[in-house]
GROMACS .gro file of C-alpha atoms in nm:
model
  450
    1MET     CA    1   4.331   3.784   0.239
    2ILE     CA    2   4.046   4.029   0.147
    3SER     CA    3   3.799   3.776   0.141
    4VAL     CA    4   3.887   3.688   0.495
    5ILE     CA    5   3.862   4.036   0.643
    6ILE     CA    6   3.538   4.087   0.457
    7SER     CA    7   3.407   3.744   0.598
    8ILE     CA    8   3.488   3.829   0.951
    9ILE     CA    9   3.334   4.180   0.897
   10VAL     CA   10   3.028   3.996   0.788
   11VAL     CA   11   3.000   3.769   1.086
   12ILE     CA   12   3.059   4.028   1.337
   13TRP     CA   13   2.809   4.232   1.184
   14GLY     CA   14   2.553   3.949   1.159
   15TRP     CA   15   2.640   3.874   1.571
   16SER     CA   16   2.545   4.232   1.630
   17GLY     CA   17   2.178   4.177   1.565
   18LEU     CA   18   2.139   3.862   1.748
   19SER     CA   19   1.976   4.041   2.067
   20LYS     CA   20   1.741   4.265   1.842
   21SER     CA   21   1.776   4.278   1.482
   22GLN     CA   22   1.834   3.931   1.365
   23TRP     CA   23   1.747   4.051   1.002
   24LYS     CA   24   2.120   4.120   1.030
   25PHE     CA   25   2.225   3.769   1.097
   26VAL     CA   26   1.991   3.607   0.824
   27CYS     CA   27   2.141   3.849   0.588
   28ALA     CA   28   2.524   3.766   0.693
   29ALA     CA   29   2.380   3.412   0.679
   30ILE     CA   30   2.293   3.438   0.292
   31CYS     CA   31   2.576   3.686   0.210
   32LEU     CA   32   2.846   3.395   0.328
   33LEU     CA   33   2.638   3.104   0.157
   34THR     CA   34   2.622   3.290  -0.154
   35ASN     CA   35   2.993   3.371  -0.144
   36ILE     CA   36   2.950   3.725  -0.050
   37PHE     CA   37   2.658   3.739  -0.318
   38GLY     CA   38   2.916   3.559  -0.583
   39LEU     CA   39   3.107   3.895  -0.630
   40ASN     CA   40   3.454   3.874  -0.790
   41ILE     CA   41   3.674   3.861  -0.474
   42PRO     CA   42   3.933   3.592  -0.471
   43GLU     CA   43   3.840   3.311  -0.220
   44ALA     CA   44   4.120   3.224   0.059
   45SER     CA   45   4.204   2.888   0.191
   46ILE     CA   46   3.937   2.940   0.434
   47LYS     CA   47   3.618   2.926   0.278
   48TYR     CA   48   3.330   3.138   0.314
   49SER     CA   49   3.137   2.805   0.433
   50ASP     CA   50   3.357   2.792   0.707
   51PHE     CA   51   3.272   3.148   0.832
   52PHE     CA   52   2.928   3.055   0.772
   53ILE     CA   53   2.973   2.781   1.033
   54LEU     CA   54   3.160   3.023   1.227
   55LEU     CA   55   2.845   3.244   1.237
   56PHE     CA   56   2.633   2.991   1.345
   57ALA     CA   57   2.848   2.824   1.593
   58TYR     CA   58   2.816   3.123   1.863
   59PRO     CA   59   2.435   3.110   1.882
   60LEU     CA   60   2.410   2.730   1.853
   61LEU     CA   61   2.594   2.708   2.152
   62PHE     CA   62   2.469   2.999   2.360
   63HIS     CA   63   2.115   3.072   2.251
   64VAL     CA   64   1.976   2.783   2.167
   65LYS     CA   65   1.793   2.569   2.446
   66TRP     CA   66   1.848   2.203   2.349
   67ARG     CA   67   1.673   2.035   2.605
   68HIS     CA   68   1.353   2.245   2.481
   69ILE     CA   69   1.398   2.122   2.144
   70ILE     CA   70   1.485   1.749   2.212
   71SER     CA   71   1.162   1.748   2.421
   72ASN     CA   72   0.946   1.914   2.097
   73PHE     CA   73   1.054   1.619   1.899
   74LYS     CA   74   0.708   1.461   1.943
   75VAL     CA   75   0.536   1.774   1.817
   76ASP     CA   76   0.777   1.885   1.558
   77LYS     CA   77   0.875   1.601   1.360
   78ILE     CA   78   1.078   1.804   1.057
   79SER     CA   79   1.292   1.905   1.370
   80LYS     CA   80   1.341   1.542   1.466
   81VAL     CA   81   1.456   1.416   1.139
   82ILE     CA   82   1.686   1.686   1.070
   83PHE     CA   83   1.832   1.613   1.410
   84ILE     CA   84   1.874   1.234   1.321
   85ILE     CA   85   2.019   1.290   0.993
   86ASN     CA   86   2.294   1.526   1.184
   87ILE     CA   87   2.357   1.274   1.456
   88TYR     CA   88   2.400   0.992   1.157
   89PHE     CA   89   2.667   1.237   0.977
   90PHE     CA   90   2.823   1.243   1.297
   91ILE     CA   91   2.863   0.899   1.381
   92THR     CA   92   2.971   0.846   0.992
   93PHE     CA   93   3.232   1.099   1.059
   94ILE     CA   94   3.362   0.917   1.342
   95TRP     CA   95   3.320   0.589   1.244
   96THR     CA   96   3.525   0.652   0.930
   97ILE     CA   97   3.817   0.749   1.109
   98ILE     CA   98   3.795   0.455   1.371
   99ILE     CA   99   3.787   0.180   1.092
  100GLY     CA  100   4.062   0.393   0.874
  101GLU     CA  101   3.868   0.456   0.570
  102GLU     CA  102   3.999   0.821   0.599
  103SER     CA  103   4.219   1.035   0.787
  104PHE     CA  104   4.097   1.280   1.057
  105THR     CA  105   4.200   1.597   0.848
  106TYR     CA  106   4.026   1.476   0.529
  107ALA     CA  107   3.740   1.332   0.694
  108PHE     CA  108   3.692   1.649   0.887
  109LYS     CA  109   3.705   1.846   0.558
  110VAL     CA  110   3.403   1.662   0.411
  111TYR     CA  111   3.178   1.657   0.760
  112ARG     CA  112   3.247   2.014   0.789
  113THR     CA  113   3.024   2.033   0.461
  114PHE     CA  114   2.699   1.885   0.611
  115LEU     CA  115   2.718   2.117   0.979
  116TYR     CA  116   2.532   2.381   0.820
  117LEU     CA  117   2.215   2.149   0.839
  118TRP     CA  118   2.269   2.248   1.224
  119SER     CA  119   2.154   2.613   1.164
  120TYR     CA  120   1.783   2.502   1.163
  121TYR     CA  121   1.781   2.505   1.534
  122TYR     CA  122   1.867   2.864   1.589
  123LEU     CA  123   1.666   2.979   1.251
  124ARG     CA  124   1.359   2.848   1.423
  125SER     CA  125   1.379   3.105   1.731
  126ILE     CA  126   1.387   3.409   1.467
  127ASN     CA  127   1.080   3.622   1.437
  128TYR     CA  128   0.888   3.635   1.126
  129GLU     CA  129   0.885   3.997   1.096
  130GLN     CA  130   1.289   3.980   1.107
  131TYR     CA  131   1.274   3.739   0.789
  132LYS     CA  132   1.034   3.994   0.611
  133LYS     CA  133   1.265   4.266   0.678
  134ALA     CA  134   1.565   4.049   0.559
  135PHE     CA  135   1.368   3.957   0.262
  136LYS     CA  136   1.335   4.337   0.174
  137VAL     CA  137   1.682   4.396   0.151
  138LEU     CA  138   1.777   4.065  -0.012
  139PHE     CA  139   1.542   4.160  -0.295
  140TYR     CA  140   1.716   4.470  -0.365
  141ILE     CA  141   2.056   4.320  -0.339
  142THR     CA  142   1.918   4.060  -0.591
  143ILE     CA  143   1.803   4.349  -0.815
  144VAL     CA  144   2.181   4.498  -0.824
  145LEU     CA  145   2.285   4.169  -0.870
  146GLY     CA  146   2.107   4.101  -1.159
  147ILE     CA  147   2.215   4.445  -1.293
  148LEU     CA  148   2.573   4.338  -1.264
  149PHE     CA  149   2.483   4.002  -1.428
  150LEU     CA  150   2.397   4.201  -1.727
  151LEU     CA  151   2.688   4.426  -1.735
  152GLN     CA  152   2.907   4.119  -1.835
  153ILE     CA  153   2.732   4.123  -2.156
  154VAL     CA  154   2.975   4.453  -2.215
  155ASN     CA  155   3.238   4.293  -2.051
  156ILE     CA  156   3.225   4.442  -1.709
  157ASP     CA  157   3.282   4.177  -1.483
  158PHE     CA  158   3.190   4.210  -1.092
  159LEU     CA  159   3.060   3.892  -1.081
  160ALA     CA  160   3.290   3.561  -1.020
  161GLY     CA  161   3.236   3.232  -1.243
  162SER     CA  162   3.220   3.129  -1.579
  163THR     CA  163   3.115   3.359  -1.889
  164GLU     CA  164   3.129   3.301  -2.242
  165PHE     CA  165   2.975   3.581  -2.389
  166ASN     CA  166   3.120   3.809  -2.665
  167ILE     CA  167   2.897   4.079  -2.818
  168SER     CA  168   3.149   4.165  -3.122
  169SER     CA  169   3.118   3.777  -3.222
  170GLY     CA  170   2.763   3.817  -3.308
  171GLU     CA  171   2.728   3.473  -3.157
  172VAL     CA  172   2.513   3.406  -2.823
  173SER     CA  173   2.727   3.184  -2.568
  174ARG     CA  174   2.679   3.076  -2.216
  175MET     CA  175   2.694   3.315  -1.905
  176ARG     CA  176   2.701   3.034  -1.616
  177ASN     CA  177   2.731   3.269  -1.289
  178ILE     CA  178   2.382   3.327  -1.237
  179PRO     CA  179   2.351   3.488  -0.887
  180LYS     CA  180   2.228   3.242  -0.639
  181THR     CA  181   1.925   3.461  -0.533
  182THR     CA  182   1.768   3.435  -0.859
  183ILE     CA  183   1.522   3.178  -0.851
  184LEU     CA  184   1.400   3.273  -0.521
  185PHE     CA  185   1.307   3.620  -0.660
  186ILE     CA  186   1.173   3.493  -0.949
  187PHE     CA  187   0.918   3.275  -0.750
  188SER     CA  188   0.838   3.643  -0.525
  189LEU     CA  189   0.669   3.794  -0.859
  190LEU     CA  190   0.416   3.549  -0.832
  191PHE     CA  191   0.339   3.670  -0.508
  192ILE     CA  192   0.452   4.004  -0.405
  193LYS     CA  193   0.226   4.262  -0.485
  194MET     CA  194   0.404   4.554  -0.677
  195LYS     CA  195   0.346   4.834  -0.970
  196LEU     CA  196   0.287   4.635  -1.309
  197ARG     CA  197   0.567   4.844  -1.464
  198HIS     CA  198   0.787   4.724  -1.196
  199LYS     CA  199   0.691   4.358  -1.221
  200ILE     CA  200   0.741   4.373  -1.614
  201PHE     CA  201   1.097   4.502  -1.562
  202LEU     CA  202   1.202   4.272  -1.296
  203SER     CA  203   1.023   3.984  -1.492
  204LEU     CA  204   1.216   4.093  -1.821
  205MET     CA  205   1.531   4.141  -1.606
  206TRP     CA  206   1.553   3.800  -1.440
  207ILE     CA  207   1.397   3.612  -1.734
  208SER     CA  208   1.694   3.754  -1.960
  209ILE     CA  209   1.926   3.622  -1.713
  210LEU     CA  210   1.818   3.258  -1.693
  211VAL     CA  211   1.820   3.283  -2.065
  212LEU     CA  212   2.147   3.424  -2.114
  213SER     CA  213   2.278   3.140  -1.870
  214GLN     CA  214   2.111   2.875  -2.101
  215HIS     CA  215   2.057   2.644  -1.820
  216ARG     CA  216   1.781   2.440  -1.978
  217GLY     CA  217   1.739   2.237  -1.669
  218ILE     CA  218   1.674   2.552  -1.458
  219MET     CA  219   1.435   2.674  -1.725
  220LEU     CA  220   1.249   2.333  -1.761
  221SER     CA  221   1.239   2.282  -1.388
  222LEU     CA  222   1.092   2.641  -1.311
  223CYS     CA  223   0.812   2.555  -1.609
  224ILE     CA  224   0.712   2.225  -1.433
  225ALA     CA  225   0.731   2.371  -1.045
  226ILE     CA  226   0.511   2.669  -1.107
  227PRO     CA  227   0.204   2.503  -1.268
  228PHE     CA  228   0.227   2.248  -1.026
  229LEU     CA  229   0.179   2.457  -0.733
  230TYR     CA  230  -0.118   2.598  -0.905
  231LEU     CA  231  -0.253   2.284  -0.999
  232ILE     CA  232  -0.214   2.170  -0.594
  233ARG     CA  233  -0.355   2.491  -0.488
  234GLY     CA  234  -0.653   2.463  -0.749
  235SER     CA  235  -0.563   2.784  -0.903
  236PHE     CA  236  -0.644   2.644  -1.270
  237ASN     CA  237  -0.705   3.015  -1.414
  238LYS     CA  238  -0.319   3.067  -1.293
  239ILE     CA  239  -0.218   2.781  -1.514
  240PHE     CA  240  -0.371   2.938  -1.793
  241LYS     CA  241  -0.238   3.277  -1.738
  242PHE     CA  242   0.105   3.116  -1.661
  243ILE     CA  243   0.093   2.946  -2.026
  244ILE     CA  244   0.031   3.237  -2.180
  245VAL     CA  245   0.255   3.489  -2.013
  246GLY     CA  246   0.524   3.184  -2.088
  247ALA     CA  247   0.442   3.145  -2.475
  248ILE     CA  248   0.503   3.543  -2.479
  249PHE     CA  249   0.835   3.516  -2.332
  250ILE     CA  250   0.937   3.213  -2.549
  251ILE     CA  251   0.847   3.398  -2.846
  252LEU     CA  252   1.052   3.731  -2.710
  253PHE     CA  253   1.342   3.520  -2.648
  254SER     CA  254   1.296   3.267  -2.926
  255PRO     CA  255   1.654   3.356  -3.096
  256PHE     CA  256   1.845   3.265  -2.772
  257LEU     CA  257   1.643   2.946  -2.662
  258LEU     CA  258   1.624   2.789  -2.992
  259GLN     CA  259   2.008   2.801  -2.994
  260ARG     CA  260   2.038   2.633  -2.679
  261PHE     CA  261   1.765   2.362  -2.730
  262GLU     CA  262   1.845   2.267  -3.076
  263SER     CA  263   2.115   1.977  -3.117
  264LYS     CA  264   2.391   2.043  -3.344
  265THR     CA  265   2.493   1.870  -3.629
  266ASN     CA  266   2.770   1.673  -3.434
  267GLU     CA  267   2.580   1.613  -3.140
  268MET     CA  268   2.291   1.356  -3.090
  269SER     CA  269   1.945   1.504  -3.025
  270LEU     CA  270   1.800   1.496  -2.699
  271THR     CA  271   1.548   1.233  -2.733
  272ASP     CA  272   1.838   1.019  -2.841
  273GLU     CA  273   2.049   1.116  -2.533
  274ILE     CA  274   1.748   1.011  -2.320
  275GLU     CA  275   1.675   0.667  -2.485
  276LYS     CA  276   2.029   0.571  -2.473
  277GLY     CA  277   2.081   0.706  -2.121
  278LEU     CA  278   1.791   0.491  -1.998
  279ASN     CA  279   1.877   0.190  -2.219
  280PHE     CA  280   2.253   0.182  -2.195
  281SER     CA  281   2.281   0.029  -2.522
  282ASP     CA  282   2.474   0.124  -2.827
  283VAL     CA  283   2.690   0.390  -2.647
  284LYS     CA  284   3.053   0.461  -2.775
  285TYR     CA  285   3.257   0.653  -2.498
  286GLU     CA  286   3.305   0.933  -2.720
  287ASP     CA  287   2.949   0.986  -2.745
  288ILE     CA  288   2.957   1.074  -2.351
  289GLN     CA  289   3.015   1.436  -2.347
  290ASP     CA  290   3.035   1.604  -2.010
  291GLY     CA  291   2.696   1.777  -1.881
  292THR     CA  292   2.503   1.561  -2.129
  293PHE     CA  293   2.180   1.340  -2.008
  294LEU     CA  294   2.396   1.049  -2.161
  295PHE     CA  295   2.681   1.181  -1.961
  296ARG     CA  296   2.479   1.153  -1.620
  297SER     CA  297   2.300   0.847  -1.685
  298PHE     CA  298   2.657   0.663  -1.712
  299LEU     CA  299   2.768   0.864  -1.406
  300ILE     CA  300   2.513   0.739  -1.186
  301LYS     CA  301   2.522   0.374  -1.365
  302GLU     CA  302   2.884   0.317  -1.250
  303ARG     CA  303   2.846   0.449  -0.894
  304VAL     CA  304   2.529   0.253  -0.837
  305GLU     CA  305   2.697  -0.046  -0.950
  306TYR     CA  306   2.980  -0.049  -0.752
  307MET     CA  307   2.765   0.030  -0.432
  308VAL     CA  308   2.558  -0.271  -0.515
  309ASN     CA  309   2.865  -0.487  -0.516
  310HIS     CA  310   2.938  -0.387  -0.206
  311PRO     CA  311   2.658  -0.436   0.019
  312ALA     CA  312   2.748  -0.257   0.349
  313ASN     CA  313   2.837   0.075   0.167
  314LEU     CA  314   2.527   0.065  -0.021
  315ILE     CA  315   2.344   0.062   0.318
  316PHE     CA  316   2.573   0.316   0.547
  317GLY     CA  317   2.797   0.451   0.249
  318CYS     CA  318   3.151   0.466   0.218
  319GLY     CA  319   3.219   0.727   0.466
  320MET     CA  320   3.313   1.063   0.494
  321ILE     CA  321   3.602   1.025   0.239
  322HIS     CA  322   3.762   1.324   0.049
  323GLU     CA  323   3.773   1.372  -0.334
  324ASP     CA  324   4.150   1.452  -0.304
  325SER     CA  325   4.247   1.207  -0.035
  326PRO     CA  326   4.525   0.961  -0.190
  327LEU     CA  327   4.261   0.692  -0.073
  328THR     CA  328   4.029   0.794  -0.297
  329GLY     CA  329   4.257   0.723  -0.571
  330HIS     CA  330   4.308   0.342  -0.435
  331LYS     CA  331   3.948   0.273  -0.384
  332PHE     CA  332   3.747   0.399  -0.679
  333HIS     CA  333   3.824   0.371  -1.048
  334PHE     CA  334   3.526   0.556  -1.227
  335LEU     CA  335   3.581   0.633  -1.590
  336ILE     CA  336   3.284   0.846  -1.602
  337GLY     CA  337   3.310   1.192  -1.371
  338SER     CA  338   3.296   1.564  -1.348
  339ALA     CA  339   3.668   1.712  -1.448
  340LYS     CA  340   3.901   1.846  -1.194
  341VAL     CA  341   4.254   2.012  -1.204
  342ASP     CA  342   4.561   1.791  -1.206
  343PRO     CA  343   4.772   1.979  -0.966
  344LEU     CA  344   5.074   1.920  -1.186
  345THR     CA  345   4.967   2.053  -1.489
  346GLY     CA  346   4.668   2.290  -1.392
  347GLU     CA  347   4.464   2.139  -1.643
  348TYR     CA  348   4.092   1.990  -1.599
  349THR     CA  349   4.219   1.652  -1.698
  350LEU     CA  350   4.135   1.435  -1.398
  351ILE     CA  351   3.820   1.236  -1.317
  352GLN     CA  352   3.636   1.329  -1.002
  353GLN     CA  353   3.549   0.988  -0.802
  354ILE     CA  354   3.307   1.098  -0.545
  355ASP     CA  355   3.218   1.488  -0.574
  356THR     CA  356   3.030   1.615  -0.871
  357ASN     CA  357   2.771   1.876  -0.907
  358ASP     CA  358   2.601   1.732  -1.240
  359VAL     CA  359   2.364   1.469  -1.031
  360ALA     CA  360   2.195   1.586  -0.674
  361LEU     CA  361   2.236   1.341  -0.378
  362LEU     CA  362   2.492   1.115  -0.565
  363SER     CA  363   2.801   1.225  -0.390
  364THR     CA  364   2.614   1.217  -0.045
  365PHE     CA  365   2.475   0.889  -0.147
  366ILE     CA  366   2.833   0.748  -0.223
  367ARG     CA  367   2.928   0.839   0.149
  368THR     CA  368   2.619   0.793   0.375
  369GLY     CA  369   2.413   0.502   0.144
  370LEU     CA  370   2.073   0.448   0.127
  371LEU     CA  371   2.016   0.505   0.506
  372TYR     CA  372   2.057   0.888   0.441
  373ILE     CA  373   1.873   0.839   0.111
  374PHE     CA  374   1.562   0.724   0.286
  375MET     CA  375   1.589   0.993   0.572
  376PHE     CA  376   1.583   1.278   0.308
  377ILE     CA  377   1.294   1.105   0.136
  378ILE     CA  378   1.118   1.151   0.501
  379LEU     CA  379   1.227   1.487   0.534
  380CYS     CA  380   1.080   1.606   0.176
  381ILE     CA  381   0.761   1.431   0.266
  382LEU     CA  382   0.730   1.614   0.604
  383LEU     CA  383   0.811   1.914   0.438
  384TYR     CA  384   0.585   1.885   0.137
  385LYS     CA  385   0.317   1.784   0.361
  386GLN     CA  386   0.353   2.114   0.570
  387PHE     CA  387   0.369   2.344   0.257
  388ILE     CA  388   0.035   2.183   0.104
  389LYS     CA  389  -0.149   2.189   0.431
  390HIS     CA  390  -0.083   2.555   0.527
  391LYS     CA  391  -0.196   2.799   0.226
  392ASN     CA  392   0.005   3.113   0.293
  393ILE     CA  393   0.335   3.303   0.136
  394ALA     CA  394   0.590   3.110   0.318
  395SER     CA  395   0.448   2.749   0.238
  396ASN     CA  396   0.438   2.873  -0.147
  397PHE     CA  397   0.783   2.957  -0.148
  398GLY     CA  398   0.856   2.638   0.013
  399PHE     CA  399   0.680   2.425  -0.237
  400LEU     CA  400   0.797   2.610  -0.535
  401LEU     CA  401   1.169   2.572  -0.401
  402LEU     CA  402   1.176   2.200  -0.309
  403SER     CA  403   0.985   2.111  -0.621
  404PHE     CA  404   1.232   2.296  -0.836
  405CYS     CA  405   1.525   2.142  -0.646
  406LEU     CA  406   1.369   1.775  -0.682
  407LEU     CA  407   1.309   1.844  -1.063
  408ARG     CA  408   1.680   1.950  -1.111
  409ILE     CA  409   1.820   1.632  -0.963
  410LEU     CA  410   1.924   1.468  -1.277
  411SER     CA  411   2.042   1.801  -1.401
  412GLY     CA  412   2.226   1.961  -1.134
  413ASP     CA  413   2.265   1.966  -0.760
  414GLU     CA  414   2.035   2.233  -0.625
  415PHE     CA  415   2.050   2.087  -0.252
  416THR     CA  416   2.325   2.309  -0.166
  417ALA     CA  417   2.355   2.478   0.176
  418PHE     CA  418   2.204   2.793   0.052
  419ASN     CA  419   1.888   2.609  -0.080
  420TYR     CA  420   1.859   2.408   0.275
  421VAL     CA  421   1.885   2.706   0.476
  422CYS     CA  422   1.618   2.860   0.239
  423LEU     CA  423   1.389   2.554   0.268
  424PHE     CA  424   1.452   2.590   0.651
  425ILE     CA  425   1.342   2.946   0.682
  426PHE     CA  426   1.007   2.909   0.444
  427THR     CA  427   0.939   2.589   0.682
  428ILE     CA  428   0.984   2.793   1.011
  429CYS     CA  429   0.743   3.095   0.854
  430SER     CA  430   0.496   2.887   0.734
  431ARG     CA  431   0.489   2.743   1.111
  432TYR     CA  432   0.449   3.073   1.230
  433PHE     CA  433   0.165   3.145   0.993
  434SER     CA  434  -0.004   2.822   1.091
  435GLU     CA  435  -0.003   2.935   1.455
  436ILE     CA  436  -0.130   3.293   1.423
  437ASN     CA  437  -0.404   3.120   1.211
  438LYS     CA  438  -0.508   2.889   1.496
  439SER     CA  439  -0.481   3.184   1.782
  440ASN     CA  440  -0.662   3.421   1.536
  441GLY     CA  441  -0.941   3.141   1.400
  442LYS     CA  442  -0.904   3.291   1.073
  443SER     CA  443  -0.738   3.249   0.729
  444ILE     CA  444  -0.441   3.443   0.634
  445SER     CA  445  -0.407   3.293   0.315
  446SER     CA  446  -0.461   3.657   0.178
  447CYS     CA  447  -0.047   3.675   0.232
  448SER     CA  448  -0.069   3.484  -0.101
  449ASN     CA  449  -0.193   3.571  -0.438
  450LEU     CA  450  -0.298   3.207  -0.501
   0.00000   0.00000   0.00000
């Protein structure tokens, strides 16, 4: 019940800034998208994402000029593609009910998880200065969240999520509940000017968070995305500096990193996993352990084979079918999948048939088919074109975040509502810089250190 009260307060506070203090609205949106910044507050049956939809419903209905947006599609191709994706999801939702693939209740439970995409059309009306103020507020909140994360080492738990760290055991285990805003503010260290001692402190804190989380996929994706941006911008000296600084951090945190990256005696090495996962050969069922590359390979294989054997589903998807619907159990019989709780025993003994966080886009592919994947690819291309064309701090953030999400496709799902909204914001701010640049007739790339 307390989560509902807090969410209502956040929504009302966000609405209070619709006229002149839109930074409040942005902060309220991020607060709800991150489940009240990941604080250890029990969530009610009404989820934070539902309150996020409520937050945006009012301005979308009463503040957005839809006629102007639609008439501007020829100029704003990104807006057009997002609109088409939204309409496609709505048609899929209606069609799912009409043909009886799912009940209205279950289909709407799934459809509502895609409604956040409509937020783009109000976010684009918010002034850059408001985003800048919201960023500053969120920057300090993320520092506090980082400190709360590190306090878990001494069993002070203010954050929700899974931790496996016991300082008395002498072993380093995983702390999975990394704050959702961490990655963005690691990126900020590349661009924001601050005192050297502050940058060193924040770098050590956020790198420590990454290391303690022991997310190999996140660490590797960051190590590729950041030099990739420098390469695109032609900042080769930055690549060299990144390698030097990265080597220092690797040496500093080597006891933690080696434990995570080296294989145990009873496990396959990462190279063996990749080889077997790509060849689908000489694999025993017991080799496929939850969370491994081999597990993800067969997770994809089973579902792609099913879709290929059902051509209509391959193109248009199976519809807005809910994971917990009785119809799902009759339709799908996959052997590999992420574990979910059996309501009868309370144990993680059931296999998820549709939903998974282990591979990005896979759940959406099953529900909406190749047609959505095609539109998703077009959206990514358009975003990359804008981020590469315009050299400013917003474009750099957007490029890094999009690259990070794409690099994580086979090791986790980063295409969350939170990251989508952040990509929308960076797209909007990047366009703002571009328009200012044209009107002033001069470059504003000085907003970035690249």
